[in-house]
CSV table of C-alpha atoms (C1' of nucleotides) in Angstrom, one decimal:
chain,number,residue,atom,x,y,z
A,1,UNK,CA,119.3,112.5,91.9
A,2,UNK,CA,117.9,109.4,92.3
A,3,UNK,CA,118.2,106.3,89.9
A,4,UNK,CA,116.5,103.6,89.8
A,5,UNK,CA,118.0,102.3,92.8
A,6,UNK,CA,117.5,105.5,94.5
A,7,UNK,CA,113.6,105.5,94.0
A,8,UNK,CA,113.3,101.7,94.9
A,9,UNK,CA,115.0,102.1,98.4
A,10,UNK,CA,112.5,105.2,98.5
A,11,UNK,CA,109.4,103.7,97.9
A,12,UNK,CA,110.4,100.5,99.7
A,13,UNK,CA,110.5,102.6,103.4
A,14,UNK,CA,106.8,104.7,102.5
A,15,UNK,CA,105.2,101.7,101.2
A,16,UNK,CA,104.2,100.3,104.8
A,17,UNK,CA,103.6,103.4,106.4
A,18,UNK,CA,102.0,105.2,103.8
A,19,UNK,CA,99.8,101.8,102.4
A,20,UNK,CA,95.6,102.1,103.5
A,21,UNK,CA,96.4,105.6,104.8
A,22,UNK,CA,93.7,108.1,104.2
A,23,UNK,CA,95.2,111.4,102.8
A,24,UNK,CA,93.9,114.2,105.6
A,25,UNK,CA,95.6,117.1,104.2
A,26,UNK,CA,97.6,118.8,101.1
A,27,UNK,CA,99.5,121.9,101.0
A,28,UNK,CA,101.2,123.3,98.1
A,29,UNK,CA,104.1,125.9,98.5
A,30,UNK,CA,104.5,126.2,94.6
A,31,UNK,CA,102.0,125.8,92.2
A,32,UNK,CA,104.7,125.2,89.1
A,33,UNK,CA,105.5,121.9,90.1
A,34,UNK,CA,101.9,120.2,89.4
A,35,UNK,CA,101.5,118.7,86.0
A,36,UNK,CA,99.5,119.8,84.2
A,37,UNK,CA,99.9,123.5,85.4
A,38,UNK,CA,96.8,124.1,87.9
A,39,UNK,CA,95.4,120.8,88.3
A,40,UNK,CA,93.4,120.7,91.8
A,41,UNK,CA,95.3,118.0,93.4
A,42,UNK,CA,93.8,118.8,96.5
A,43,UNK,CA,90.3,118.3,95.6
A,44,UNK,CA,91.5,115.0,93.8
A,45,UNK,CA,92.7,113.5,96.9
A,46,UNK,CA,91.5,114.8,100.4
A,47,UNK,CA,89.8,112.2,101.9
A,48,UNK,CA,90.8,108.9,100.0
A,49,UNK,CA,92.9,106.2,100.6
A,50,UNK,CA,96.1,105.1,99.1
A,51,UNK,CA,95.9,101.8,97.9
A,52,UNK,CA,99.1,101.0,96.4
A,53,UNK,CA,102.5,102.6,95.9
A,54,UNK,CA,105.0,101.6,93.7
A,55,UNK,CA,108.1,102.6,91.3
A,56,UNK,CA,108.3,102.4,87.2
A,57,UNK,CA,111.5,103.6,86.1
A,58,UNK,CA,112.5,106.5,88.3
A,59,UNK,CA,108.8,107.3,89.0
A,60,UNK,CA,107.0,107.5,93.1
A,61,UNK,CA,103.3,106.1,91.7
A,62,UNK,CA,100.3,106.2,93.6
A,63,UNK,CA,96.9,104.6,93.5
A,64,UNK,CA,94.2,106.1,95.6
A,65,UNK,CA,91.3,103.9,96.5
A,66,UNK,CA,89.2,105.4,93.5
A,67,UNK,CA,91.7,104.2,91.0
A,68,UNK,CA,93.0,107.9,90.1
A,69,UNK,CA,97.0,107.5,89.8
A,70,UNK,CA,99.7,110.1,90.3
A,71,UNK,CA,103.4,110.4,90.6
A,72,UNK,CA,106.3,112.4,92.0
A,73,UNK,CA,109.5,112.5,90.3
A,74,UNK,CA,112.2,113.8,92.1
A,75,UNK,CA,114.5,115.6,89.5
A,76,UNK,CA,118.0,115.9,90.2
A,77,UNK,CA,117.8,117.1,94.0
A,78,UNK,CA,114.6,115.9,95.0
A,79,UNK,CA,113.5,114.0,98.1
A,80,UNK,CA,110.8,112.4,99.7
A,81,UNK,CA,110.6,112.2,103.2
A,82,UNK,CA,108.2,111.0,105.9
A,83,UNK,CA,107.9,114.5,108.6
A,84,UNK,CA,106.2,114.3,112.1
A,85,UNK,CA,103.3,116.8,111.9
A,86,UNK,CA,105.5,119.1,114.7
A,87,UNK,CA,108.2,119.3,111.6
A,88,UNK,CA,108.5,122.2,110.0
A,89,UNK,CA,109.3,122.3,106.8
A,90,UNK,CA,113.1,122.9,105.2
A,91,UNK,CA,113.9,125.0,102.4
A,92,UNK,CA,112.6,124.6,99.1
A,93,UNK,CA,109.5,122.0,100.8
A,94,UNK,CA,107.1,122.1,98.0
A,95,UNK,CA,104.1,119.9,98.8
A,96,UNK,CA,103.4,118.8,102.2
A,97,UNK,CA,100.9,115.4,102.2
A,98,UNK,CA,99.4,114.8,105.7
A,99,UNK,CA,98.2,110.9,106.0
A,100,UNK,CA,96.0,108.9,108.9
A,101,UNK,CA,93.9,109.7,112.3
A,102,UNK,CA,94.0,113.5,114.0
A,103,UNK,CA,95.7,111.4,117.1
A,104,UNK,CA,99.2,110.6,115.2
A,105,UNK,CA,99.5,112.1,111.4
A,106,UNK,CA,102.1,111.2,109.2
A,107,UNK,CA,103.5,113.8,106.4
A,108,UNK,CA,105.1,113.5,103.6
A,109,UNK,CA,107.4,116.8,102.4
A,110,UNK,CA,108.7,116.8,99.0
A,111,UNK,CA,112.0,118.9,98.9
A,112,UNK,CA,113.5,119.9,95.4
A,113,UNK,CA,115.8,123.0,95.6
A,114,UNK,CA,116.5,122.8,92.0
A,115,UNK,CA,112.5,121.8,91.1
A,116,UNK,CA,113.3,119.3,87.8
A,117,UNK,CA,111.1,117.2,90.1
A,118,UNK,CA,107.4,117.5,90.4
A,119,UNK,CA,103.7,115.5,90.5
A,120,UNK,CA,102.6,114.6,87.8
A,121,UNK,CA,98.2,113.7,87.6
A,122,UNK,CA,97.6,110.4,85.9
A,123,UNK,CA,93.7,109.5,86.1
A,124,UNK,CA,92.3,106.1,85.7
A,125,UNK,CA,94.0,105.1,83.0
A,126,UNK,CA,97.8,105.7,83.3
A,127,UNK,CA,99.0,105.9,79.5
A,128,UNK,CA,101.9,103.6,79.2
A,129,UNK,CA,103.8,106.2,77.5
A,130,UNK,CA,107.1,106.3,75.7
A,131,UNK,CA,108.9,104.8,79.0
A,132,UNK,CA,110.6,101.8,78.2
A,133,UNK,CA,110.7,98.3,80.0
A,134,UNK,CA,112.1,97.9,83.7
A,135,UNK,CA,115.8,96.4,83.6
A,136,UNK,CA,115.6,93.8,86.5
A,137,UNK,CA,113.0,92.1,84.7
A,138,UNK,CA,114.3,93.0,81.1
A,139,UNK,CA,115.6,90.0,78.7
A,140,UNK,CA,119.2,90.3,76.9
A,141,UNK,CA,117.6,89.1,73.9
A,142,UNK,CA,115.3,92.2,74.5
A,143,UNK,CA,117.7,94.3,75.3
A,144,UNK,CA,119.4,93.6,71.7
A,145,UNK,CA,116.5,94.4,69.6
A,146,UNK,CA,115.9,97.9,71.4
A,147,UNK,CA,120.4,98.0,71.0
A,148,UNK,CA,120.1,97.3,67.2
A,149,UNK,CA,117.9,100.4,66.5
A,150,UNK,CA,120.3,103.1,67.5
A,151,UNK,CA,123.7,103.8,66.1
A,152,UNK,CA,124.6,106.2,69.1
A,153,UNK,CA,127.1,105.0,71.6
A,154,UNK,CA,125.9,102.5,74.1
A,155,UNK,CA,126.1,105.8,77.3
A,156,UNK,CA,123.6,107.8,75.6
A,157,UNK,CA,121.6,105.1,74.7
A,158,UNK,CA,121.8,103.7,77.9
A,159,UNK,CA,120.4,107.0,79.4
A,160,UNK,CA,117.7,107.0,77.3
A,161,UNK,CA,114.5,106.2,79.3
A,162,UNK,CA,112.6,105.2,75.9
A,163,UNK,CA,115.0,102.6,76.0
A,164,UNK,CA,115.2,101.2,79.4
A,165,UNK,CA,113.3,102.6,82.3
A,166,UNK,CA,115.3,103.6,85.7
A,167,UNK,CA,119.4,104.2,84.5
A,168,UNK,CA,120.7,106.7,84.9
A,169,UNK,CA,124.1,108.4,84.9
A,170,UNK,CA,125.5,106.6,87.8
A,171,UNK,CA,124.6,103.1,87.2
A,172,UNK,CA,125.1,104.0,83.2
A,173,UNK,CA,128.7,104.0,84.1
A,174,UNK,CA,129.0,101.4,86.6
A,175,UNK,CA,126.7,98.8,84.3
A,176,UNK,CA,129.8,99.6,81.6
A,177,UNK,CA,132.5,99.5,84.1
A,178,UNK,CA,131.1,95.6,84.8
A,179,UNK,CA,130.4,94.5,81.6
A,180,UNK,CA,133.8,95.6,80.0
A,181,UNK,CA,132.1,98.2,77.5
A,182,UNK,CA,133.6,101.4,76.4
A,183,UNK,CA,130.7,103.6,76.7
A,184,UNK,CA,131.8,105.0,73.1
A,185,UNK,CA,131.0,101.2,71.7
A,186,UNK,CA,127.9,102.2,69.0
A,187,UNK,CA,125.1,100.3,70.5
A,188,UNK,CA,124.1,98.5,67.4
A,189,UNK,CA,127.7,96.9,66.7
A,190,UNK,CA,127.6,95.1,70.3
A,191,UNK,CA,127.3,91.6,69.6
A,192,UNK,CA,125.7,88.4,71.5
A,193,UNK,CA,127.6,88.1,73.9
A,194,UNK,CA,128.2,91.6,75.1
A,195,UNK,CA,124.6,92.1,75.5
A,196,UNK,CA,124.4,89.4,77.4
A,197,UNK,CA,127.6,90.8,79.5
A,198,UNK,CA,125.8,94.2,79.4
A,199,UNK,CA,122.6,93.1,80.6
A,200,UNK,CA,124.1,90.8,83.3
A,201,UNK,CA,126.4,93.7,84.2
A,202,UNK,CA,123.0,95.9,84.6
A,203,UNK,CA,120.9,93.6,86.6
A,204,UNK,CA,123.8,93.2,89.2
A,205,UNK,CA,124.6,96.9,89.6
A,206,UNK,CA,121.5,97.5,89.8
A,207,UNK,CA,120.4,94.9,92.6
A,208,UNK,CA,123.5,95.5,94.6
A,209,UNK,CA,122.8,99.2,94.7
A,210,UNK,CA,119.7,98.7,95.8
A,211,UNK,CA,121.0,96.3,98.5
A,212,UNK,CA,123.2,99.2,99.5
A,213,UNK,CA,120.0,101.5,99.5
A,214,UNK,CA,121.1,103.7,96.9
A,215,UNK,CA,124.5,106.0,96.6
A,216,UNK,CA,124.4,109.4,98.2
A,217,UNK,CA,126.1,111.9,96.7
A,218,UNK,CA,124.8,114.8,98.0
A,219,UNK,CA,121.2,115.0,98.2
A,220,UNK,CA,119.4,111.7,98.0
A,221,UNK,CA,118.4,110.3,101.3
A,222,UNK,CA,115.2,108.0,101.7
A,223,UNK,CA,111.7,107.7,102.9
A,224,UNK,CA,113.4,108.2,107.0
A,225,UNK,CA,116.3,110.0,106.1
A,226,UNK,CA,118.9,107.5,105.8
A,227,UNK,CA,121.6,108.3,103.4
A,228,UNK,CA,122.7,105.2,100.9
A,229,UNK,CA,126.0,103.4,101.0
A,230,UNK,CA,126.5,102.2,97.9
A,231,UNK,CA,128.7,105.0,96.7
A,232,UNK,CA,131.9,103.7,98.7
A,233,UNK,CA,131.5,100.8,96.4
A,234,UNK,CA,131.3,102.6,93.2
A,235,UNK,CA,134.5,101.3,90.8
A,236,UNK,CA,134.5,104.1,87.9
A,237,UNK,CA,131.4,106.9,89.3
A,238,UNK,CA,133.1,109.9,89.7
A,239,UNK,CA,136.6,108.4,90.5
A,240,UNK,CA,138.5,110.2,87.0
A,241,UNK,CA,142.1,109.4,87.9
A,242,UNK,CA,141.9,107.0,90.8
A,243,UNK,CA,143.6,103.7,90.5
A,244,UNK,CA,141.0,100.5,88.7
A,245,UNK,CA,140.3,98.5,91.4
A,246,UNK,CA,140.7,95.7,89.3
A,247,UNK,CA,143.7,96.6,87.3
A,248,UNK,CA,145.2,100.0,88.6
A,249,UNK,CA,145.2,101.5,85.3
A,250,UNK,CA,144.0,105.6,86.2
A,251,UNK,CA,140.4,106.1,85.5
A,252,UNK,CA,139.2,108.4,82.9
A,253,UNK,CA,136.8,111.1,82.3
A,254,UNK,CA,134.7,112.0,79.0
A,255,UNK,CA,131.8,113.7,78.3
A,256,UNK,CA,129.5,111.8,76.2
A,257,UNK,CA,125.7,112.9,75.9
A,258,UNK,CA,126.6,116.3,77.7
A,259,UNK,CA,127.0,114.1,81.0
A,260,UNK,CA,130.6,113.0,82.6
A,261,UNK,CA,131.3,109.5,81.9
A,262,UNK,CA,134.0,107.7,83.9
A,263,UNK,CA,135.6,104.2,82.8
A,264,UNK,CA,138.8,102.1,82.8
A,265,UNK,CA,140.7,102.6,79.6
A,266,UNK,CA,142.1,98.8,80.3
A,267,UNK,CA,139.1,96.6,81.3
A,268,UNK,CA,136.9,98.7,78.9
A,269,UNK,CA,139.0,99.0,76.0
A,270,UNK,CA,137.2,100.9,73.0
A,271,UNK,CA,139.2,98.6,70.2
B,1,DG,C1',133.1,135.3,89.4
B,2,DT,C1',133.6,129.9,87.3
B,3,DC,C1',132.4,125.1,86.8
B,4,DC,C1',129.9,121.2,88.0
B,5,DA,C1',125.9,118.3,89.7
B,6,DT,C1',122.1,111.3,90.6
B,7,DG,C1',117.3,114.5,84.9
B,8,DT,C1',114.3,115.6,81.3
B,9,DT,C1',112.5,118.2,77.4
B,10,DC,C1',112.7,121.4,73.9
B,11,DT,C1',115.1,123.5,69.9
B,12,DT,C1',118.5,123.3,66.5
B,13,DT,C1',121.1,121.0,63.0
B,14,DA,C1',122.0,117.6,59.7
C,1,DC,C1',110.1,112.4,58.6
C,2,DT,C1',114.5,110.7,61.7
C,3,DA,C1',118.6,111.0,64.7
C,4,DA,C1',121.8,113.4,67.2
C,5,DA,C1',123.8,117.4,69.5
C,6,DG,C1',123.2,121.3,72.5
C,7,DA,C1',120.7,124.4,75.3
C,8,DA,C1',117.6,125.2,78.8
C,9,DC,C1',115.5,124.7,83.3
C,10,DA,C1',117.1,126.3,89.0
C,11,DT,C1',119.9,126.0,93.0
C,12,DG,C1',123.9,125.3,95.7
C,13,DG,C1',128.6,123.7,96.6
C,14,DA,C1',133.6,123.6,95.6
DNA sequence: GTCCATGTTCTTTA
DNA sequence: CTAAAGAACATGGA
């Protein structure tokens, strides 16, 4: 599913069509992907305006215009896409959010064969919760104090949203591949200057993705439908076996933290 | 039939 | 209590 990168090229293409728009309508296909179970989301939202949209981590959040929030999460498989009103919907369409005037609606359909996505009810006063801080914005020195508290290896702690917000399994790997880290490395024996590689190394993968709009694997398309490009650029991401592109050396393939893993023995040597 | 998949959470184990 | 490992969730494609 979508990463961090993934969810910002989302929310970048509903922002302007979905900003000010009064939600008209709501239909709901399953019930069991509102959180909490039974909440009336229609009732919460038919009739006021969205007055922001925005990501945190790998979160779609909404404001409406009496400060309730809410978000959509799109799982593994999930998308969010922006539907004439003569669309019907594809298989596995969950929630169907009509915005605007009677003359030309806009609706959004949230798709998620596999359903570890959902909408999540916030209120007034979104909790900050356990999720931890956004990378792009993220300092190394930062980054080392949340490092120093965890003796697992730098992947699963990586992955860990407590941790940092938005990574996931993709960018987990490619952030490594840049920074020269075995993902094995125990995240509290990185020193200095690592982190600083590490954090570098996230920042750019991150912002070039996103450049890219996001890597499509399978599923993830964005707010129109457009598929992402940065998965031709991907150096280790699911390349076990293929030639380093910056040495040659063949790619390998672990699991670590029950997800595959993929670096360069070489230019991420585990020492 | 088998294995695997861009994620998260709960249970089990130490 | 903590930390880490593993299973579970549901569907589809190779």
């Amino acid at each position: 599913m979508p990463e961090l990168p993934e969810v910002e090229t989302i929310v970048h293409s509903l922002r302007p069509r979905l900003f000010g728009q009064r939600i008209r309508g709501l239909t709901l296909h399953r019930t069991d992907i509102v959180h909490p179970f039974g909440f009336d989301l229609a009732a919460a939202l038919i009739g006021h305006r969205v007055t922001d949209l925005f990501r945190r981590g790998k979160r779609i959040v909404f404001q409406v215009d009496d400060d309730n929030h809410f978000f959509i999460h799109l799982g593994m498989s999930g998308r969010l896409t922006i539907q004439s009103a003569e669309t019907s919907p594809r298989k596995h369409t969950h929630l169907l959010l009509t915005f605007g005037g009677k003359r030309s609606p806009i609706v959004v359909h949230f798709t998620d064969p596999r359903r570890f996505g959902g909408i999540w009810w916030l209120g007034t006063d979104p909790p900050q919760g356990t999720m931890g801080p956004e990378p792009l914005t993220l300092r190394a020195s930062q980054l080392a104090t949340r490092l120093a508290k965890t003796k697992r290896p730098i992947k699963n702690a990586l992955l860990d949203q407590r941790l940092i917000a938005g990574v996931g399994n993709i960018y987990a790997d490619e952030s490594l591949f840049l920074a020269g880290l075995h993902p094995l490395r125990l995240a509290h024996t990185l020193n200095a200057d690592e982190i600083n590689r590490l954090m570098h190394a996230i920042k750019l993968t991150l912002r070039r993705a996103i450049h890219h709009k996001g890597s499509t694997l399978r599923d993830y398309v964005d707010g129109d439908g457009k598929r992402g490009s940065f998965q031709l650029r991907h150096n280790v991401y699911d390349r076990a076996d293929e030639p380093c592109r910056k040495c040659h050396t063949s790619l390998s393939r672990m699991v670590i933290a029950g997800r595959s893993s993929h670096f360069c023995p070489t230019c991420q040597p585990r020492q």
